[in-house]
Structure formats: structure tokens, C-alpha cells
Amino acid sequence: MRFSHSLALGTLALGLGAGLTGQAHAQQTATAHADHLIKADHSWNGKAYTHYPSGQPTLMMIKLTIPPHTALPWHTHPIPNVGYVLEGQLTIEDKASGASHTFHQGEAFAESMDDAHRGVSGDTATVLLLTYAGGNNLPTSIPLKGEKKEY
């Protein structure tokens, strides 16, 4: 009984010691390397951002996968958002002007607000990280009349 009690105390001491060592290691301070991917006051098509929605801010990030050779439905965004191409490529098309721009793997882009547009994938699936800054439970995307939801 004394042996198992000593063994249990020893195991507890080792566990606490490891925990303290881990805590001491976690408290070391160092600077991190940051790759600034995007800072924008206007969208990819040159339109300036003029406002944020009023009310309590809501942030959202989604990972969106678009199959190859696919055009998303035409839509608008009522809130500012940025994207990052993890895989593949994305061509964004502006409905009114016909302008387009293709973003490739590793590139970030600022999406348009209130302008009808759509994304089109290339020969492979496109995987995006999209980050939205909204409020008041606004949707992230609004389909044009007669179009399906973007996702």
C-alpha cells in the first residue's frame, strides 16, 4: 500500500512538474512573423468602401469550395469582406461593367459591396477563405432576383 501511495505521489509530482515546465515555456515572449495579405479601402474593381453596417459588429470566416468550371450565381454583398485563394484560381466578374480579374493560389482580394458580381472557378476546384465584417444579422451574400444563393 505504501509503495502504490508513493508511486501515485511520484506520478503526480512528475505531472505537475511537466505542467509547470510547459507553463514556463508558454510564457516566453517573442515576436511572430506576419505576412500582410491585404489592406484595402476599396474593392478589386476600384469602388471605395464608404461605410460599415450599423449595430453590433459580427465577424464571420468561411471556407468555400467551388467545383471546377463553375460560375457562382450573380450576387451582391451588403458588408465588407476579403478573400484568400487557398487552392486553384477565382475569376471575379462584375455584372454591370463586364470587368473581371483572376486571383490565383496565394493571393488575397477585397470583394465589392453592393455591386452585382460572381466568381468563376478554373480547371481545378477553387478553395477560398472568406472573411466578412458585418452587423445586425445581415446576410453575407444576397442573390440577384431569379438567382440561387451563392452558398
Coordinates of N, CA and C in Angstrom, one line a residue:
M1 N 0.8 -1.2 0.0 CA 0.0 0.0 0.0 C 0.9 1.2 0.0
R2 N 1.9 1.2 0.8 CA 2.8 2.4 0.9 C 3.5 2.6 -0.4
F3 N 3.9 1.5 -1.2 CA 4.5 1.6 -2.5 C 3.6 2.2 -3.5
S4 N 2.3 1.8 -3.5 CA 1.4 2.4 -4.5 C 1.1 3.8 -4.2
H5 N 1.1 4.2 -2.9 CA 0.9 5.6 -2.5 C 2.0 6.4 -2.9
S6 N 3.3 5.9 -2.7 CA 4.5 6.7 -3.1 C 4.5 6.8 -4.7
L7 N 4.1 5.7 -5.4 CA 4.1 5.7 -6.8 C 3.1 6.8 -7.3
A8 N 1.9 6.8 -6.7 CA 0.9 7.8 -7.1 C 1.4 9.2 -6.8
L9 N 2.0 9.5 -5.7 CA 2.6 10.8 -5.4 C 3.7 11.2 -6.4
G10 N 4.5 10.2 -6.7 CA 5.6 10.5 -7.7 C 5.1 10.8 -9.0
T11 N 4.1 10.1 -9.4 CA 3.4 10.3 -10.7 C 2.8 11.7 -10.8
L12 N 2.1 12.1 -9.7 CA 1.5 13.4 -9.5 C 2.6 14.5 -9.6
A13 N 3.7 14.3 -8.9 CA 4.7 15.3 -8.9 C 5.3 15.4 -10.3
L14 N 5.5 14.3 -11.0 CA 6.1 14.4 -12.4 C 5.1 15.1 -13.3
G15 N 3.8 14.8 -13.1 CA 2.8 15.5 -13.9 C 2.7 17.0 -13.6
L16 N 2.8 17.4 -12.4 CA 2.8 18.8 -12.0 C 4.1 19.5 -12.5
G17 N 5.2 18.8 -12.4 CA 6.5 19.3 -12.9 C 6.4 19.5 -14.4
A18 N 5.9 18.6 -15.1 CA 5.8 18.7 -16.5 C 4.8 19.9 -16.9
G19 N 3.8 20.0 -16.1 CA 2.8 21.1 -16.3 C 3.5 22.5 -16.1
L20 N 4.3 22.6 -15.0 CA 4.9 23.8 -14.7 C 6.0 24.1 -15.7
T21 N 6.7 23.1 -16.2 CA 7.7 23.3 -17.3 C 7.0 23.8 -18.5
G22 N 5.8 23.2 -18.9 CA 5.1 23.7 -20.0 C 4.6 25.1 -19.9
Q23 N 4.1 25.4 -18.7 CA 3.7 26.8 -18.4 C 4.8 27.8 -18.6
A24 N 6.0 27.5 -18.0 CA 7.1 28.4 -18.1 C 7.5 28.6 -19.6
H25 N 7.5 27.5 -20.3 CA 7.8 27.6 -21.7 C 6.8 28.4 -22.5
A26 N 5.5 28.3 -22.2 CA 4.5 29.0 -22.9 C 4.5 30.5 -22.5
Q27 N 5.2 30.9 -21.4 CA 5.2 32.3 -21.0 C 6.4 33.0 -21.7
Q28 N 7.2 32.4 -22.4 CA 8.3 33.1 -23.1 C 7.7 34.0 -24.1
T29 N 8.3 35.2 -24.3 CA 7.8 36.2 -25.2 C 8.7 36.3 -26.4
A30 N 8.1 36.3 -27.6 CA 8.8 36.5 -28.8 C 7.9 37.2 -29.8
T31 N 8.4 37.8 -30.8 CA 7.6 38.3 -31.9 C 7.4 37.3 -32.9
A32 N 6.3 37.4 -33.6 CA 5.9 36.5 -34.7 C 6.2 37.1 -36.0
H33 N 6.2 36.3 -37.0 CA 6.4 36.8 -38.4 C 5.0 37.0 -39.0
A34 N 4.6 38.1 -39.6 CA 3.3 38.3 -40.2 C 3.5 38.6 -41.6
D35 N 2.8 37.9 -42.5 CA 2.7 38.2 -43.9 C 1.4 39.0 -44.1
H36 N 1.5 40.2 -44.4 CA 0.3 41.1 -44.5 C -0.3 40.8 -45.9
L37 N -1.4 40.1 -45.9 CA -2.0 39.7 -47.2 C -2.8 40.7 -47.9
I38 N -3.5 41.6 -47.2 CA -4.3 42.6 -47.8 C -4.6 43.7 -46.9
K39 N -4.6 44.9 -47.4 CA -5.1 46.1 -46.6 C -5.8 46.9 -47.7
A40 N -7.1 47.1 -47.6 CA -7.8 47.8 -48.7 C -8.8 48.8 -48.2
D41 N -9.0 49.9 -48.9 CA -10.1 50.8 -48.7 C -11.0 50.8 -49.9
H42 N -10.8 49.9 -50.8 CA -11.6 49.8 -52.0 C -11.6 48.3 -52.5
S43 N -12.6 47.9 -53.2 CA -12.7 46.5 -53.7 C -11.8 46.3 -54.9
W44 N -11.7 45.1 -55.4 CA -10.9 44.7 -56.6 C -11.3 45.5 -57.8
N45 N -12.6 46.0 -57.9 CA -13.0 46.7 -59.1 C -12.8 48.2 -58.9
G46 N -12.2 48.7 -57.9 CA -11.9 50.1 -57.7 C -12.9 50.9 -56.9
K47 N -14.0 50.3 -56.5 CA -15.0 51.0 -55.8 C -14.6 51.1 -54.3
A48 N -14.7 52.4 -53.8 CA -14.3 52.7 -52.5 C -15.3 52.1 -51.5
Y49 N -14.8 51.7 -50.3 CA -15.7 51.3 -49.2 C -16.1 52.6 -48.5
T50 N -17.3 52.8 -48.3 CA -17.8 54.1 -47.7 C -18.4 53.9 -46.3
H51 N -18.8 52.7 -45.9 CA -19.5 52.6 -44.6 C -19.4 51.1 -44.2
Y52 N -19.6 51.0 -42.9 CA -19.9 49.7 -42.3 C -21.4 49.7 -41.9
P53 N -22.0 48.5 -41.8 CA -23.4 48.5 -41.3 C -23.4 48.9 -39.8
S54 N -24.5 49.5 -39.4 CA -24.6 50.0 -38.1 C -24.9 48.8 -37.2
G55 N -24.8 49.0 -35.9 CA -25.2 47.9 -34.9 C -23.9 47.2 -34.5
Q56 N -24.2 46.1 -33.7 CA -23.1 45.3 -33.1 C -22.4 44.6 -34.2
P57 N -21.0 44.7 -34.3 CA -20.2 44.0 -35.3 C -20.3 42.5 -35.2
T58 N -20.3 41.9 -36.3 CA -20.3 40.4 -36.4 C -19.3 40.0 -37.4
L59 N -18.3 39.2 -37.0 CA -17.3 38.7 -37.9 C -17.6 37.3 -38.3
M60 N -17.3 36.9 -39.5 CA -17.5 35.5 -40.0 C -16.4 35.2 -40.9
M61 N -15.9 33.9 -40.8 CA -15.0 33.4 -41.8 C -15.5 32.0 -42.3
I62 N -15.5 31.9 -43.6 CA -15.9 30.6 -44.2 C -14.9 30.1 -45.1
K63 N -14.9 28.8 -45.3 CA -14.0 28.1 -46.3 C -15.0 27.7 -47.4
L64 N -14.8 28.2 -48.6 CA -15.8 27.9 -49.7 C -15.0 27.1 -50.7
T65 N -15.6 26.0 -51.2 CA -15.1 25.2 -52.2 C -16.0 25.2 -53.4
I66 N -15.4 25.6 -54.6 CA -16.2 25.7 -55.8 C -15.6 24.7 -56.8
P67 N -16.5 23.8 -57.3 CA -16.1 22.8 -58.2 C -15.4 23.4 -59.5
P68 N -14.6 22.6 -60.2 CA -14.0 23.1 -61.5 C -15.1 23.6 -62.5
H69 N -14.7 24.6 -63.3 CA -15.6 25.1 -64.4 C -17.0 25.4 -63.9
T70 N -17.0 26.2 -62.8 CA -18.3 26.5 -62.2 C -18.4 28.0 -62.0
A71 N -19.5 28.6 -62.4 CA -19.8 30.0 -62.1 C -20.8 30.1 -61.0
L72 N -20.5 30.8 -60.0 CA -21.5 31.0 -58.9 C -22.6 31.9 -59.4
P73 N -23.8 31.9 -58.7 CA -24.8 32.8 -59.1 C -24.4 34.3 -58.9
W74 N -25.1 35.2 -59.7 CA -24.8 36.6 -59.5 C -25.4 37.0 -58.2
H75 N -24.6 37.9 -57.5 CA -25.0 38.2 -56.1 C -24.3 39.6 -55.7
T76 N -24.7 40.1 -54.6 CA -24.1 41.3 -54.0 C -23.7 41.0 -52.6
H77 N -22.9 41.8 -52.0 CA -22.5 41.7 -50.6 C -22.9 43.0 -49.9
P78 N -23.7 43.0 -48.8 CA -24.1 44.2 -48.1 C -23.1 44.6 -47.1
I79 N -22.0 43.8 -46.9 CA -21.0 44.0 -45.9 C -19.6 43.9 -46.5
P80 N -18.6 44.5 -46.0 CA -17.2 44.4 -46.5 C -16.7 42.9 -46.2
N81 N -15.9 42.5 -47.2 CA -15.3 41.1 -47.0 C -14.1 41.0 -47.8
V82 N -13.2 40.1 -47.4 CA -11.9 39.8 -48.1 C -11.9 38.3 -48.3
G83 N -11.1 37.9 -49.3 CA -10.9 36.5 -49.6 C -9.5 36.2 -49.8
Y84 N -9.2 34.9 -49.7 CA -7.8 34.4 -49.9 C -8.0 33.1 -50.7
V85 N -7.2 32.9 -51.8 CA -7.3 31.7 -52.6 C -6.3 30.7 -52.0
L86 N -6.9 29.6 -51.4 CA -6.1 28.5 -50.8 C -5.6 27.6 -51.9
E87 N -6.5 27.3 -52.9 CA -6.2 26.4 -54.0 C -7.0 26.8 -55.2
G88 N -6.4 26.6 -56.4 CA -7.0 26.9 -57.6 C -6.9 28.4 -58.0
Q89 N -7.9 28.9 -58.6 CA -8.0 30.3 -59.0 C -9.4 30.7 -59.0
L90 N -9.7 32.0 -58.9 CA -11.0 32.6 -58.9 C -11.0 33.8 -59.8
T91 N -11.9 33.8 -60.8 CA -12.1 35.0 -61.6 C -13.4 35.6 -61.1
I92 N -13.3 36.9 -60.7 CA -14.5 37.6 -60.3 C -14.9 38.5 -61.5
E93 N -16.2 38.4 -61.8 CA -16.8 39.2 -62.9 C -17.8 40.2 -62.4
D94 N -17.7 41.4 -62.8 CA -18.6 42.5 -62.5 C -19.7 42.5 -63.5
K95 N -21.0 42.4 -63.1 CA -22.1 42.3 -64.0 C -22.3 43.6 -64.8
A96 N -22.3 44.7 -64.1 CA -22.6 46.0 -64.8 C -21.5 46.4 -65.8
S97 N -20.3 46.3 -65.5 CA -19.2 46.8 -66.4 C -18.6 45.7 -67.3
G98 N -18.8 44.4 -66.9 CA -18.2 43.3 -67.6 C -16.7 43.1 -67.2
A99 N -16.2 44.0 -66.4 CA -14.8 43.8 -65.9 C -14.6 42.5 -65.2
S100 N -13.4 42.0 -65.2 CA -13.1 40.8 -64.5 C -11.6 40.8 -64.1
H101 N -11.3 40.0 -63.0 CA -10.0 39.9 -62.6 C -9.8 38.5 -62.0
T102 N -8.7 37.8 -62.3 CA -8.4 36.5 -61.9 C -7.4 36.5 -60.7
F103 N -7.7 35.8 -59.6 CA -6.9 35.7 -58.5 C -6.4 34.3 -58.4
H104 N -5.1 34.0 -58.1 CA -4.5 32.7 -58.1 C -4.2 32.3 -56.7
Q105 N -3.9 31.0 -56.5 CA -3.5 30.5 -55.2 C -2.5 31.4 -54.6
G106 N -2.7 31.7 -53.3 CA -1.8 32.5 -52.5 C -2.1 34.0 -52.6
E107 N -3.1 34.4 -53.4 CA -3.5 35.8 -53.5 C -4.7 36.2 -52.7
A108 N -4.7 37.4 -52.1 CA -5.9 37.9 -51.4 C -6.6 38.9 -52.2
F109 N -7.8 39.1 -52.0 CA -8.6 40.1 -52.7 C -9.7 40.7 -51.8
A110 N -10.0 42.0 -52.1 CA -11.1 42.7 -51.4 C -12.3 42.6 -52.3
E111 N -13.4 42.1 -51.8 CA -14.6 41.9 -52.6 C -15.4 43.2 -52.7
S112 N -16.3 43.3 -53.6 CA -17.1 44.5 -53.8 C -18.3 44.5 -52.9
M113 N -18.8 45.6 -52.5 CA -20.0 45.8 -51.7 C -21.1 46.4 -52.6
D114 N -22.3 45.8 -52.6 CA -23.4 46.4 -53.3 C -23.3 46.3 -54.8
D115 N -22.3 45.8 -55.4 CA -22.1 45.6 -56.8 C -22.4 44.1 -57.2
A116 N -23.2 43.9 -58.2 CA -23.5 42.6 -58.7 C -22.3 42.0 -59.3
H117 N -21.9 40.8 -58.9 CA -20.8 40.1 -59.4 C -20.9 38.6 -59.2
R118 N -20.0 37.8 -59.7 CA -20.0 36.4 -59.4 C -18.5 35.9 -59.5
G119 N -18.3 34.8 -58.9 CA -17.0 34.1 -59.0 C -17.0 32.9 -59.9
V120 N -16.0 32.7 -60.7 CA -15.9 31.6 -61.6 C -14.6 30.8 -61.4
S121 N -14.7 29.5 -61.2 CA -13.5 28.7 -61.0 C -12.9 28.3 -62.3
G122 N -11.6 27.8 -62.2 CA -10.9 27.4 -63.4 C -11.0 25.9 -63.6
D123 N -9.8 25.3 -64.1 CA -9.8 23.9 -64.5 C -9.8 23.0 -63.3
T124 N -9.5 23.5 -62.1 CA -9.5 22.7 -60.9 C -10.4 23.3 -59.8
A125 N -10.7 22.6 -58.8 CA -11.6 23.2 -57.7 C -10.9 24.4 -57.1
T126 N -11.7 25.3 -56.7 CA -11.2 26.6 -56.1 C -11.6 26.5 -54.6
V127 N -10.6 26.7 -53.7 CA -10.9 26.7 -52.3 C -10.5 28.1 -51.8
L128 N -11.5 28.8 -51.2 CA -11.3 30.1 -50.7 C -11.5 30.2 -49.2
L129 N -10.8 31.1 -48.5 CA -11.2 31.6 -47.2 C -11.8 33.0 -47.4
L130 N -13.0 33.1 -46.9 CA -13.7 34.4 -47.0 C -14.0 34.9 -45.6
T131 N -13.6 36.2 -45.3 CA -13.9 36.8 -44.0 C -14.8 38.0 -44.2
Y132 N -15.9 38.0 -43.5 CA -16.9 39.1 -43.6 C -16.9 39.9 -42.3
A133 N -17.1 41.2 -42.4 CA -17.3 42.1 -41.3 C -18.6 42.8 -41.4
G134 N -19.6 42.3 -40.7 CA -21.0 42.8 -40.8 C -21.6 43.2 -39.5
G135 N -22.9 43.2 -39.4 CA -23.6 43.5 -38.2 C -25.1 43.4 -38.4
N136 N -25.8 43.5 -37.4 CA -27.3 43.4 -37.4 C -27.8 42.2 -38.1
N137 N -27.1 41.1 -38.0 CA -27.5 39.8 -38.6 C -27.8 39.9 -40.1
L138 N -27.0 40.8 -40.8 CA -27.1 40.9 -42.2 C -26.6 39.7 -42.9
P139 N -27.1 39.3 -44.0 CA -26.6 38.1 -44.7 C -25.2 38.5 -45.3
T140 N -24.4 37.5 -45.6 CA -23.1 37.7 -46.2 C -23.2 37.9 -47.7
S141 N -24.3 37.4 -48.3 CA -24.4 37.4 -49.7 C -25.9 37.5 -50.0
I142 N -26.3 38.3 -51.0 CA -27.7 38.4 -51.5 C -27.8 38.1 -53.0
P143 N -28.5 37.0 -53.3 CA -28.6 36.7 -54.8 C -29.4 37.7 -55.5
L144 N -29.1 38.0 -56.8 CA -29.9 38.8 -57.6 C -31.2 38.1 -57.9
K145 N -32.3 38.8 -58.2 CA -33.6 38.3 -58.4 C -33.5 37.2 -59.5
G146 N -34.1 36.0 -59.1 CA -34.1 34.9 -60.0 C -32.8 34.0 -59.9
E147 N -31.9 34.4 -59.1 CA -30.6 33.6 -58.9 C -30.7 32.7 -57.7
K148 N -30.0 31.6 -57.7 CA -29.8 30.8 -56.5 C -28.9 31.5 -55.5
K149 N -28.9 31.0 -54.2 CA -28.0 31.5 -53.2 C -26.6 31.2 -53.6
E150 N -25.6 32.0 -53.2 CA -24.2 31.8 -53.5 C -23.7 30.5 -52.9
Y151 N -24.1 30.2 -51.7 CA -23.7 29.0 -50.9 C -24.8 28.8 -49.9

